[in-house]
mmCIF file of C-alpha atoms and ligand atoms in Angstrom:
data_model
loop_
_atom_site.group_PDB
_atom_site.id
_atom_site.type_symbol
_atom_site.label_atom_id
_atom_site.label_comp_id
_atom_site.label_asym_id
_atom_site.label_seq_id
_atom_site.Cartn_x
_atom_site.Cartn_y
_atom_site.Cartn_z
ATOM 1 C CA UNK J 616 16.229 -19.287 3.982
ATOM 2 C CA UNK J 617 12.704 -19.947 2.595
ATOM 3 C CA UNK J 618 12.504 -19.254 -1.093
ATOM 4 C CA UNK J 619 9.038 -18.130 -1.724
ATOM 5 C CA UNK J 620 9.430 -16.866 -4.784
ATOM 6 C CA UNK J 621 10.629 -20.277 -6.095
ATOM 7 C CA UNK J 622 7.882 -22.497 -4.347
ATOM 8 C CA UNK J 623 4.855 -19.978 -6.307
ATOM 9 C CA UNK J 624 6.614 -20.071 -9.608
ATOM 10 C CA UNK J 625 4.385 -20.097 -12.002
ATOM 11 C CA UNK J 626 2.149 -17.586 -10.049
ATOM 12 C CA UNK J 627 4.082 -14.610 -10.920
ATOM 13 C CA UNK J 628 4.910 -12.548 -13.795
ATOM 14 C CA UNK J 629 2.296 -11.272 -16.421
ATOM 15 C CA UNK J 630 -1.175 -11.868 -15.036
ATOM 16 C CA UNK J 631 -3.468 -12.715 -17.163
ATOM 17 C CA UNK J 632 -7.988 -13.041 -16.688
ATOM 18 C CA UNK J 633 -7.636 -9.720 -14.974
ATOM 19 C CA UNK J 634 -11.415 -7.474 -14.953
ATOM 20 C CA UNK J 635 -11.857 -6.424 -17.963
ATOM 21 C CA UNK J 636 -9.370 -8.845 -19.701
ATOM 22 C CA UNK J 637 -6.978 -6.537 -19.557
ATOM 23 C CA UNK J 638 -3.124 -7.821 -18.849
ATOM 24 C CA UNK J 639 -0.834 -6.557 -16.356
ATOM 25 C CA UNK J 640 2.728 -7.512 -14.908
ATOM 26 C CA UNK J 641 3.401 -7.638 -11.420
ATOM 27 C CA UNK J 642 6.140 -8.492 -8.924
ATOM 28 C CA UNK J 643 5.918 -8.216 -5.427
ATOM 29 C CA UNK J 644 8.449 -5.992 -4.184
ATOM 30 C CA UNK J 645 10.804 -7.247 -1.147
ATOM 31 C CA UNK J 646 9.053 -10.589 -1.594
ATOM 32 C CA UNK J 647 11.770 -12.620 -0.210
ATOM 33 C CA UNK J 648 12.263 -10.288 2.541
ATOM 34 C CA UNK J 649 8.672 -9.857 3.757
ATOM 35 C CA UNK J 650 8.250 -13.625 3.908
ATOM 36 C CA UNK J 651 11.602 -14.236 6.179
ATOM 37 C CA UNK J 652 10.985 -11.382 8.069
ATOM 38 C CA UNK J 653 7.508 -12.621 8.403
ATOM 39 C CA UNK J 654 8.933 -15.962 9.777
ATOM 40 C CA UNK J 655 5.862 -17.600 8.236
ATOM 41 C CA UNK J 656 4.954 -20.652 10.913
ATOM 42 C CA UNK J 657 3.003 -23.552 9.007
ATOM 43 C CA UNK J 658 0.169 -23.929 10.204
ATOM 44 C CA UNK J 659 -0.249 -20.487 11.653
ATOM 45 C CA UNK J 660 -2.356 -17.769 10.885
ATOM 46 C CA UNK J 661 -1.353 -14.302 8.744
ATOM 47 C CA UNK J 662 -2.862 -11.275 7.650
ATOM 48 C CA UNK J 663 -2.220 -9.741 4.012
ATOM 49 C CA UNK J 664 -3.614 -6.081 4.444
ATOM 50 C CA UNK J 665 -3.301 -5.276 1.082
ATOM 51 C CA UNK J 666 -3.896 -8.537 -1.197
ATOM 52 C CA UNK J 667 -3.076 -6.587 -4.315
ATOM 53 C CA UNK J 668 -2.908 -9.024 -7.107
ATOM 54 C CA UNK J 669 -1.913 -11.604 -4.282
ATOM 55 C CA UNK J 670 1.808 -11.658 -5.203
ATOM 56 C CA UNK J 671 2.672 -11.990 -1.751
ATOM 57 C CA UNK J 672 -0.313 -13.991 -0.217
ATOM 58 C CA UNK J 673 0.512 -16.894 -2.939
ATOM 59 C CA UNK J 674 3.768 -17.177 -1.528
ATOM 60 C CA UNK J 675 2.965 -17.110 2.053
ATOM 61 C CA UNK J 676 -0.132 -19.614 1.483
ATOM 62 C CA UNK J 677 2.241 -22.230 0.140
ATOM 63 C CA UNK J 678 3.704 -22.086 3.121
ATOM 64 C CA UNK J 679 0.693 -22.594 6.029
ATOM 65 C CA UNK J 680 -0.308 -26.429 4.740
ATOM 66 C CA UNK J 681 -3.565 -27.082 5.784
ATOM 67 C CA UNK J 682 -4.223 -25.938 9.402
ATOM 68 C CA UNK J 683 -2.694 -22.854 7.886
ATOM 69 C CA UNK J 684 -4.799 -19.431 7.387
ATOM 70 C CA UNK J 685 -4.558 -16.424 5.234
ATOM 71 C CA UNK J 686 -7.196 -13.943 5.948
ATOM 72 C CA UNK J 687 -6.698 -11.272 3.265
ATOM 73 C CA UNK J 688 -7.963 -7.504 2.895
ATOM 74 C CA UNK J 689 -8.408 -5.320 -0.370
ATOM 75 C CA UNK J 690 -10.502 -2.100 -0.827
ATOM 76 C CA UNK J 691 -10.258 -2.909 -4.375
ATOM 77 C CA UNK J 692 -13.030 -5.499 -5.873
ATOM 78 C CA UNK J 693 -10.902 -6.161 -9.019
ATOM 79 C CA UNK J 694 -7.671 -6.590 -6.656
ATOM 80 C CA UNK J 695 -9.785 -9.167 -4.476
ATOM 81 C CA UNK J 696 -11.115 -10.993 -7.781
ATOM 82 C CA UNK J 697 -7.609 -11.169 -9.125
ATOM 83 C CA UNK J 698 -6.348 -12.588 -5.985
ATOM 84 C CA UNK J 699 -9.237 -14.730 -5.169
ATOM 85 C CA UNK J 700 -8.232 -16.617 -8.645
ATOM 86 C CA UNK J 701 -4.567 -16.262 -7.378
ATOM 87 C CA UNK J 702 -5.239 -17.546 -4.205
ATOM 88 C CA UNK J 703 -6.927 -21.201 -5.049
ATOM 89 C CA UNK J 704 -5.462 -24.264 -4.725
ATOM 90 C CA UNK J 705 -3.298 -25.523 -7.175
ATOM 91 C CA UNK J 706 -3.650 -28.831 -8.909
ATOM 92 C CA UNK J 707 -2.273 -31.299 -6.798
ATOM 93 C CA UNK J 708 -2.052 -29.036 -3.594
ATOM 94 C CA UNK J 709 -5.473 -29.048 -2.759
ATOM 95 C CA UNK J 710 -4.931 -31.214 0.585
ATOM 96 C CA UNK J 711 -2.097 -29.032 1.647
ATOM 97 C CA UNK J 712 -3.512 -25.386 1.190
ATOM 98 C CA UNK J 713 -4.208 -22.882 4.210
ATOM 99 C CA UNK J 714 -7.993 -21.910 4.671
ATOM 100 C CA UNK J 715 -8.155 -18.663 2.711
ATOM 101 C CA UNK J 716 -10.570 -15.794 4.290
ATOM 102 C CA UNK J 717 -10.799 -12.263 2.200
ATOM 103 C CA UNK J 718 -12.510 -9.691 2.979
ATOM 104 C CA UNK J 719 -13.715 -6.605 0.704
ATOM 105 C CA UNK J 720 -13.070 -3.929 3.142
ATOM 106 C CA UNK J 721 -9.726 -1.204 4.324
ATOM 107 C CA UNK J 722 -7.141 -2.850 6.562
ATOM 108 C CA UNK J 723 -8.432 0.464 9.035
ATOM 109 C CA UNK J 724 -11.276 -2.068 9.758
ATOM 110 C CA UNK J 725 -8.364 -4.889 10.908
ATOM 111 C CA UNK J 726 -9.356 -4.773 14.393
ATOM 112 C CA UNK J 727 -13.131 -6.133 13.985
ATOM 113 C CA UNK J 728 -12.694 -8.796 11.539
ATOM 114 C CA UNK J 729 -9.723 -10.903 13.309
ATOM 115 C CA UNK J 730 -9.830 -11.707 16.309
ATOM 116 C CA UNK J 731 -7.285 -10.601 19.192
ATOM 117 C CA UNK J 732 -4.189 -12.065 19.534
ATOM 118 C CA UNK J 733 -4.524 -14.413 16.433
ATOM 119 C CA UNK J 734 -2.456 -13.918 14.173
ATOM 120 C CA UNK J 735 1.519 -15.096 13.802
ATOM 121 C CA UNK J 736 1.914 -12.091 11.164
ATOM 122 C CA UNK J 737 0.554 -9.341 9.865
ATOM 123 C CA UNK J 738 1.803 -8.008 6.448
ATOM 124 C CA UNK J 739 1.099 -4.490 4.837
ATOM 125 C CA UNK J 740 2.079 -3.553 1.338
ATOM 126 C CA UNK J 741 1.329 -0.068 1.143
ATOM 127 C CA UNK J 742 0.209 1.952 -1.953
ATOM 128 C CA UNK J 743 -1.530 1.544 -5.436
ATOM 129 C CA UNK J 744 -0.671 -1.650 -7.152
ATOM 130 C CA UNK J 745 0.712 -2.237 -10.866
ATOM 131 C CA UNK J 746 -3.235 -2.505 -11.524
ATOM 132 C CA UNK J 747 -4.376 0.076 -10.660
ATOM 133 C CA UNK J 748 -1.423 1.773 -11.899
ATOM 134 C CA UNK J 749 -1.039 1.080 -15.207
ATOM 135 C CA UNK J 750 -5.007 1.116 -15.571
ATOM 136 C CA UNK J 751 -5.529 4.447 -17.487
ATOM 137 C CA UNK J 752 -9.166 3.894 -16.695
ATOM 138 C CA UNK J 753 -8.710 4.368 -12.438
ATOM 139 C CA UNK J 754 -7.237 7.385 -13.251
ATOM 140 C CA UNK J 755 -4.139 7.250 -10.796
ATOM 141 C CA UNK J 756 -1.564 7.630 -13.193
ATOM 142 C CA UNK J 757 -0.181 11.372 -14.650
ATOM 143 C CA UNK J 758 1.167 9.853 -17.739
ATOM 144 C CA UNK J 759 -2.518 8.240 -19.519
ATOM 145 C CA UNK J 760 -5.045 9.890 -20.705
ATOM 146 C CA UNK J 761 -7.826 8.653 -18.072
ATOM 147 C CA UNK J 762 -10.716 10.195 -16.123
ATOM 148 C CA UNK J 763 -10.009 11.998 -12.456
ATOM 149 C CA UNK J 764 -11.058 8.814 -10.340
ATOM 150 C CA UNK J 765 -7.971 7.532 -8.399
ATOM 151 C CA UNK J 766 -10.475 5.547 -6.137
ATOM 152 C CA UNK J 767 -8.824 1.906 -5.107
ATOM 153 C CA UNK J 768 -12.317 1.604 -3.724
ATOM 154 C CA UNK J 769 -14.736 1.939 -6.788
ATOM 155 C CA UNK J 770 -17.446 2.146 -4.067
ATOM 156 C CA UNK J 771 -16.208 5.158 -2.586
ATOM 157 C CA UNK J 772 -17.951 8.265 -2.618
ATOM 158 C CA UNK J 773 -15.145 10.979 -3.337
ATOM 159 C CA UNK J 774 -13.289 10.571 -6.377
ATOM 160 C CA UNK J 775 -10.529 13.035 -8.123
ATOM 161 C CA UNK J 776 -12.774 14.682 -10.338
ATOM 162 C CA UNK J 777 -14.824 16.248 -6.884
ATOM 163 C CA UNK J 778 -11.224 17.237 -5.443
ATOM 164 C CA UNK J 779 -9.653 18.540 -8.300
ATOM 165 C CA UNK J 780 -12.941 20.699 -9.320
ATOM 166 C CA UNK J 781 -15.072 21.731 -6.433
ATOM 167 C CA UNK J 782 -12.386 22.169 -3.557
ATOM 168 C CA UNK J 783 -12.029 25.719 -2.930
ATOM 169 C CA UNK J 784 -8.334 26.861 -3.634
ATOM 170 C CA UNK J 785 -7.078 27.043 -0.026
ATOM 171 C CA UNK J 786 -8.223 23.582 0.780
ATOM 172 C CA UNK J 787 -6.565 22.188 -2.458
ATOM 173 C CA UNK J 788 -3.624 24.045 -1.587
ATOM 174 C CA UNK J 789 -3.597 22.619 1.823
ATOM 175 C CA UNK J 790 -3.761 18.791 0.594
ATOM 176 C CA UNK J 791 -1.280 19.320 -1.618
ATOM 177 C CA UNK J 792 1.037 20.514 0.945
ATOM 178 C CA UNK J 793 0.356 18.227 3.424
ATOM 179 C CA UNK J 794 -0.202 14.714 1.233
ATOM 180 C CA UNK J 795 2.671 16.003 -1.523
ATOM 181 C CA UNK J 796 4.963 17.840 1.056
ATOM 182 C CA UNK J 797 4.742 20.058 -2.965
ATOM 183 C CA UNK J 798 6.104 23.194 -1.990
ATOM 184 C CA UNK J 799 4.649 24.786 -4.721
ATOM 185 C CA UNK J 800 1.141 23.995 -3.783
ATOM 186 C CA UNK J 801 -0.411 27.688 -3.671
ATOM 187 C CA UNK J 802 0.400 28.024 -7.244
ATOM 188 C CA UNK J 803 -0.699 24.964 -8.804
ATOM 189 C CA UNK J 804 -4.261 24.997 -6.467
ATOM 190 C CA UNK J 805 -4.175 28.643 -7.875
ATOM 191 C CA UNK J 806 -3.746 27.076 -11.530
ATOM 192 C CA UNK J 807 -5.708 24.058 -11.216
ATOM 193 C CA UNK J 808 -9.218 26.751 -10.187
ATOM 194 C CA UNK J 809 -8.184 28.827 -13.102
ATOM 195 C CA UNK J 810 -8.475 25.946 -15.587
ATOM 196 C CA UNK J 811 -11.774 24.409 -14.138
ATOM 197 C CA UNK J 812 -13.377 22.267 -15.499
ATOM 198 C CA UNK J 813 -10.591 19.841 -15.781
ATOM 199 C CA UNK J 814 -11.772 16.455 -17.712
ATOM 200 C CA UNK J 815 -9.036 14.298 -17.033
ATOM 201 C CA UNK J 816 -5.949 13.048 -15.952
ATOM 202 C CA UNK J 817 -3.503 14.494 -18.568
ATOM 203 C CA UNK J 818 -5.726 17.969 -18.166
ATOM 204 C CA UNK J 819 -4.768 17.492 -14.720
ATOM 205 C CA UNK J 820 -1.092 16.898 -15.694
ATOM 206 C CA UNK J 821 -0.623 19.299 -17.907
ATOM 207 C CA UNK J 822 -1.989 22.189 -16.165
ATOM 208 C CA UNK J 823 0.233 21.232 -12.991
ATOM 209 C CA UNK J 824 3.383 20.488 -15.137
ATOM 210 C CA UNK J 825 2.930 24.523 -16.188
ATOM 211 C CA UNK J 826 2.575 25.558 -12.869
ATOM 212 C CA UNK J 827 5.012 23.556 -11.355
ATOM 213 C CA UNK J 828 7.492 23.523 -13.338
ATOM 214 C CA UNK J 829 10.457 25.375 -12.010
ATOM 215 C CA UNK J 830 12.155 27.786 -14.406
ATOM 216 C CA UNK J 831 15.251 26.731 -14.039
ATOM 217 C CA UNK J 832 14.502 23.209 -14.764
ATOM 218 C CA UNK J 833 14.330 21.544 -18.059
ATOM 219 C CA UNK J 834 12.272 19.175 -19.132
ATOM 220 C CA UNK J 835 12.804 15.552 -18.891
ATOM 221 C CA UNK J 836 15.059 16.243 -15.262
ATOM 222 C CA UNK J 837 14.034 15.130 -12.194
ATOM 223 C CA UNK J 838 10.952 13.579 -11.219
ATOM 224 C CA UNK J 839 7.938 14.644 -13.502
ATOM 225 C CA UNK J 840 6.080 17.898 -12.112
ATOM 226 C CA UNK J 841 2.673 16.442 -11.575
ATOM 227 C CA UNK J 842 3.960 13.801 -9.557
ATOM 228 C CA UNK J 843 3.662 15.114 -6.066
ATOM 229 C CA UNK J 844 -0.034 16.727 -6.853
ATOM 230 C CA UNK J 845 -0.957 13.667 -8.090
ATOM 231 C CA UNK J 846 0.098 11.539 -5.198
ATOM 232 C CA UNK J 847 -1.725 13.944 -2.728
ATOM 233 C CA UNK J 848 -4.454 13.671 -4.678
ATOM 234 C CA UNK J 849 -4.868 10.093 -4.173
ATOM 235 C CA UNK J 850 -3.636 9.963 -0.157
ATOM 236 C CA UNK J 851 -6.373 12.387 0.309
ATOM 237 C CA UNK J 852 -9.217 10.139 -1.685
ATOM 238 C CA UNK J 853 -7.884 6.966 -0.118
ATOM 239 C CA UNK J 854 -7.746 8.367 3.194
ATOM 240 C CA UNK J 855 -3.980 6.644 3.134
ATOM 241 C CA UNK J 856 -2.899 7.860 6.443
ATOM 242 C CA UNK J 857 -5.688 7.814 8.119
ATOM 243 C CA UNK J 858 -6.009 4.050 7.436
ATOM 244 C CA UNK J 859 -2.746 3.696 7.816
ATOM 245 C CA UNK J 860 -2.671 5.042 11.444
ATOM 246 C CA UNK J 861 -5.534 2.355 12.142
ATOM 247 C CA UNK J 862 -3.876 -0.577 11.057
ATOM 248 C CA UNK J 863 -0.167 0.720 13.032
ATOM 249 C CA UNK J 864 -3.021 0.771 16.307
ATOM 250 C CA UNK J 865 -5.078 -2.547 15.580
ATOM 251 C CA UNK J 866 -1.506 -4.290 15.056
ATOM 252 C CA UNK J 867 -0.293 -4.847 18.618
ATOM 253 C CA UNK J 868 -3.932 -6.283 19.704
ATOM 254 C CA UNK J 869 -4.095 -8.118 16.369
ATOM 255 C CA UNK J 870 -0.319 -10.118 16.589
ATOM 256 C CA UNK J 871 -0.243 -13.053 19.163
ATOM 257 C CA UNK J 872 3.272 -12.468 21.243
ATOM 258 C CA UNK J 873 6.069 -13.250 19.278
ATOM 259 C CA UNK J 874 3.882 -12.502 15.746
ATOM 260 C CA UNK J 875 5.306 -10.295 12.704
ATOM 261 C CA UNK J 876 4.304 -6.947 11.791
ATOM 262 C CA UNK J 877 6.184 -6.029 8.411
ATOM 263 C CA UNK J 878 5.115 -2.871 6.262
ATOM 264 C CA UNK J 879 6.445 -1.961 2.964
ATOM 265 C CA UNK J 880 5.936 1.692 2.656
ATOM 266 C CA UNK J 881 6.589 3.849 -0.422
ATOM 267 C CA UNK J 882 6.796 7.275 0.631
ATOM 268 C CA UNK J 883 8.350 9.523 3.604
ATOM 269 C CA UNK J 884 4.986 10.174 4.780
ATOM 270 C CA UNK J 885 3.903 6.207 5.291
ATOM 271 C CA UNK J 886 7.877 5.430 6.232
ATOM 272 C CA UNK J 887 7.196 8.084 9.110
ATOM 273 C CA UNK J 888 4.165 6.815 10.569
ATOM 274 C CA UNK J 889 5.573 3.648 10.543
ATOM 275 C CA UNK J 890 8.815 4.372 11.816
ATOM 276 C CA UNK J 891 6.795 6.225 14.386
ATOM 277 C CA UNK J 892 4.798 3.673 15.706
ATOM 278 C CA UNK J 893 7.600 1.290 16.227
ATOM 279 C CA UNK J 894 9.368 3.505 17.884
ATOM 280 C CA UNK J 895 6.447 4.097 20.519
ATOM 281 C CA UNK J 896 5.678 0.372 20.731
ATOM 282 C CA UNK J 897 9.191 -0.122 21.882
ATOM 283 C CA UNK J 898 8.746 2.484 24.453
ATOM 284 C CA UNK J 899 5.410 0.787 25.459
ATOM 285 C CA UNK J 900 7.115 -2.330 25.580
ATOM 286 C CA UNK J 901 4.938 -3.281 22.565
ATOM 287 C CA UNK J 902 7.046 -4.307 19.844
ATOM 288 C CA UNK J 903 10.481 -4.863 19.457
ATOM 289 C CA UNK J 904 12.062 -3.798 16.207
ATOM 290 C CA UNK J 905 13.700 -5.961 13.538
ATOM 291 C CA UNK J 906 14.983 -3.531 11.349
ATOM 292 C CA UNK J 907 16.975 -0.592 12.734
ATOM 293 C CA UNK J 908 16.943 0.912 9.369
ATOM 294 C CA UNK J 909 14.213 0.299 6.606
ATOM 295 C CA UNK J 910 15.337 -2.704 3.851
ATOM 296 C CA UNK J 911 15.292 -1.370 0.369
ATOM 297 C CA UNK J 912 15.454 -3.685 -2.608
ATOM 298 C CA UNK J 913 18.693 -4.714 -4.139
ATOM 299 C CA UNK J 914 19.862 -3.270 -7.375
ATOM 300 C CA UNK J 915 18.913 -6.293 -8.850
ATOM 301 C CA UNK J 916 15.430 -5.885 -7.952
ATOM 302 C CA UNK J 917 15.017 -1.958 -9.051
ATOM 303 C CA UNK J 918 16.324 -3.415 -12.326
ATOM 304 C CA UNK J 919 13.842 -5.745 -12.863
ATOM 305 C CA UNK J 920 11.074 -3.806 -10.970
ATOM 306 C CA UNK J 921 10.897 0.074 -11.036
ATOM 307 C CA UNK J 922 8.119 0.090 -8.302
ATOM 308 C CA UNK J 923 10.660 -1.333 -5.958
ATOM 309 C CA UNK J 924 12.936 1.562 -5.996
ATOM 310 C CA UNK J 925 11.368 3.522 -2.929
ATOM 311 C CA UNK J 926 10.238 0.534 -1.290
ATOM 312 C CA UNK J 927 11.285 0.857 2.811
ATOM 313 C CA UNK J 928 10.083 -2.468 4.586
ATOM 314 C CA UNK J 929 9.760 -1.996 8.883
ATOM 315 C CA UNK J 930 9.843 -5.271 10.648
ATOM 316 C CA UNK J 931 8.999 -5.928 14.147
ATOM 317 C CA UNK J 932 7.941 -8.420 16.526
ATOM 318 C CA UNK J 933 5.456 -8.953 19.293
ATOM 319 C CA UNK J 934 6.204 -8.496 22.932
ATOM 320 C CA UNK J 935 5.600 -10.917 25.520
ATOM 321 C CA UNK J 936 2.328 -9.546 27.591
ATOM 322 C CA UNK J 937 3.311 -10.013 31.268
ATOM 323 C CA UNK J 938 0.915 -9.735 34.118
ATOM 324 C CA UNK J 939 -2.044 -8.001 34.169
ATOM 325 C CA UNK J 940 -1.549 -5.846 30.957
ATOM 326 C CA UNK J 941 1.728 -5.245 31.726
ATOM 327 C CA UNK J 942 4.425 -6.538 28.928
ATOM 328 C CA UNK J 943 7.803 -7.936 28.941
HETATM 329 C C1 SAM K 958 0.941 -2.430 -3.456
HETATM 330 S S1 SAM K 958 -0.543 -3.238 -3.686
HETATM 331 C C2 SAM K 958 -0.266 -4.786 -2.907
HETATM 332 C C3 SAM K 958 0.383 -5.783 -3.818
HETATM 333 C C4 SAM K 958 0.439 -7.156 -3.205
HETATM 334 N N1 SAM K 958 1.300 -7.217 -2.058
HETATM 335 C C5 SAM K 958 0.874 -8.175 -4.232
HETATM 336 O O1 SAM K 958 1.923 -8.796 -4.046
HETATM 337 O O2 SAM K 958 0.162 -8.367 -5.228
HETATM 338 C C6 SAM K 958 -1.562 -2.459 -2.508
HETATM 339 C C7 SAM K 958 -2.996 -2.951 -2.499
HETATM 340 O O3 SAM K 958 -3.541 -2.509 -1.260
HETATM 341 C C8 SAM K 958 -4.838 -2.043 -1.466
HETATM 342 N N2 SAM K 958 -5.092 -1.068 -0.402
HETATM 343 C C9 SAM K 958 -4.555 0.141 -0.253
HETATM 344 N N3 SAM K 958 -5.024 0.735 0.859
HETATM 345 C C10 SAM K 958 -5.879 -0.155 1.422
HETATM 346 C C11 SAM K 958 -6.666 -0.136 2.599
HETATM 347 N N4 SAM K 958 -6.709 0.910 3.407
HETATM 348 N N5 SAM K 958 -7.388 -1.238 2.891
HETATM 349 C C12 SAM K 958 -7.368 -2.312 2.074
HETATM 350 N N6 SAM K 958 -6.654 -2.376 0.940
HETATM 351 C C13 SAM K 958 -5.915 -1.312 0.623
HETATM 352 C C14 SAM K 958 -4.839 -1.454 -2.852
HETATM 353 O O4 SAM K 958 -6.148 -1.467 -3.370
HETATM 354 C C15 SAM K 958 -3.883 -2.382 -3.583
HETATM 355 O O5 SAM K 958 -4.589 -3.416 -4.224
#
């Protein structure tokens, strides 16, 4: 079994140089898994939808040598900077490292920068990264005082602050429903209009966390009450699904026959459509599954890495096209 997370030792754990010189940890969740399930071919060719801090890319570019190539995506300019630095040679390894290809632009847009049927894998990592995360200053997380941004794109034109204060109540509602599955959406789209203007993140927080909360609850059980809001909030500004849908449909053209797909999803809306499309692609005769139930991390892991607890990775592989467009 390939040990990736041996060979890029000393490429993991606290990063530091990130924008802004700020310092953050990361581990790449269900690394070990993602790269055997990936069944990374040197010198073949992979996609890394989601570079992230390039946790997972370092590994799998150790792996390629030299005729290798990584072509890597990121909405995120300080994700792509922090994995362009992650992603260079190191000392020594110069002769034996892949061709590296990123690209500043949403995995939705997979199908028109790589070319058909080249790549021998395709990995997605879904979701926010420990960057953006635990950057009070994106404005993703509940718990920091931070403005309403929640943009992984910093280019993007709708941010929080436009949902969260000029959305009229029914179409906040709405979102939060359908992005949250929050079944108390009415009443916290009711609550968030009554305290407009909100200014920031704990505003946001708060005034959800008094809606929300249900009476019977105390504090400090269950999962905090902004939490579902909060993650509609940013599905709806990322446009999660939507890309997500595009990459699940730009996969089978994208994966040479008997290439990887393997997503790591992080909620039961992005498990669905994932589980959905595979499901499909084995009636189409598209892809044939690896996993007949997700892989979650081992205890081990969720100790060490909290973000790893409602990991699900998918795995599946790429059919044989027979004929003319027909598939085996
Ligand atoms: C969970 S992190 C990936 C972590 C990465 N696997 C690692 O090991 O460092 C997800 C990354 O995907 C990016 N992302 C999310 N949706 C995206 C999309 N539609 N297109 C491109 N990048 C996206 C985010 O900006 C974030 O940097």
């Amino acid at each position: 079994m390939t040990d990736p997370g041996k060979e890029s030792e000393g490429n993991e754990g606290a990063l530091t140089g990130a924008p802004g010189g700020k310092r953050f940890s990361h581990a790449p969740v269900l690394l070990n898994e993602a790269i055997d399930f990936l069944a990374i071919k040197r010198g073949g060719t992979y996609v890394d939808a989601t570079l992230g801090l390039g946790g997972h890319s370092s590994a799998i570019a150790t792996l390629l040598g030299p005729e290798g190539r990584l072509i890597g995506f990121d909405k995120d300019t300080n994700a792509l900077e922090m994995a362009r630095k992650r992603l260079t040679a190191p000392e020594g390894r110069q002769q034996d490292w892949p061709e590296i290809t990123l690209h500043h632009a949403s995995y939705a847009e997979m199908a028109e920068l790589v070319a058909p049927g080249s790549a021998d894998g395709v990995l997605a990592d879904l979701g926010v990264s420990s960057m953006q995360f635990d950057d009070a200053s994106r404005g993703f997380s509940f718990q920091a005082e931070g403005p309403l941004d929640m943009r992984m794109n910093p280019h993007a034109e709708l941010s929080a602050d436009q949902v969260v204060n000029q959305f009229d109540e029914s179409n906040l509602a709405d979102l939060i429903y359908e992005f949250g599955e929050e079944r108390r959406s009415r009443r916290i789209a009711r609550a968030i209009v009554r305290a407009r203007p909100i200014k920031s993140t704990a505003h946001l927080a708060q005034v959800v966390s008094a809606a929300a909360r249900p009476m019977n609850q105390p504090r400090g059980k269950g999962i905090h009450p902004a939490t579902l809001t909060f993650q509609a909030i940013r599905i709806y500004v990322n446009r999660e699904l939507e890309d997500l849908r595009a990459l699940l449909k730009a996969a089978p053209t994208v994966v040479k026959p008997g290439g990887r797909l393997v997503v790591i999803s992080f909620h039961s809306l992005e498990d669905r459509m994932v589980k959905d499309a595979m499901r499909d692609g084995v009636r189409d005769e598209v892809w044939q599954p690896l996993t007949k139930k997700p892989v979650i991390a081992t205890d081990e892991e969720t100790a060490e890495n909290s973000r790893a607890r409602s990991a699900k990775l998918r795995a599946a592989t790429r059919l044989e096209v027979r004929g003319r467009g027909r598939k085996k």
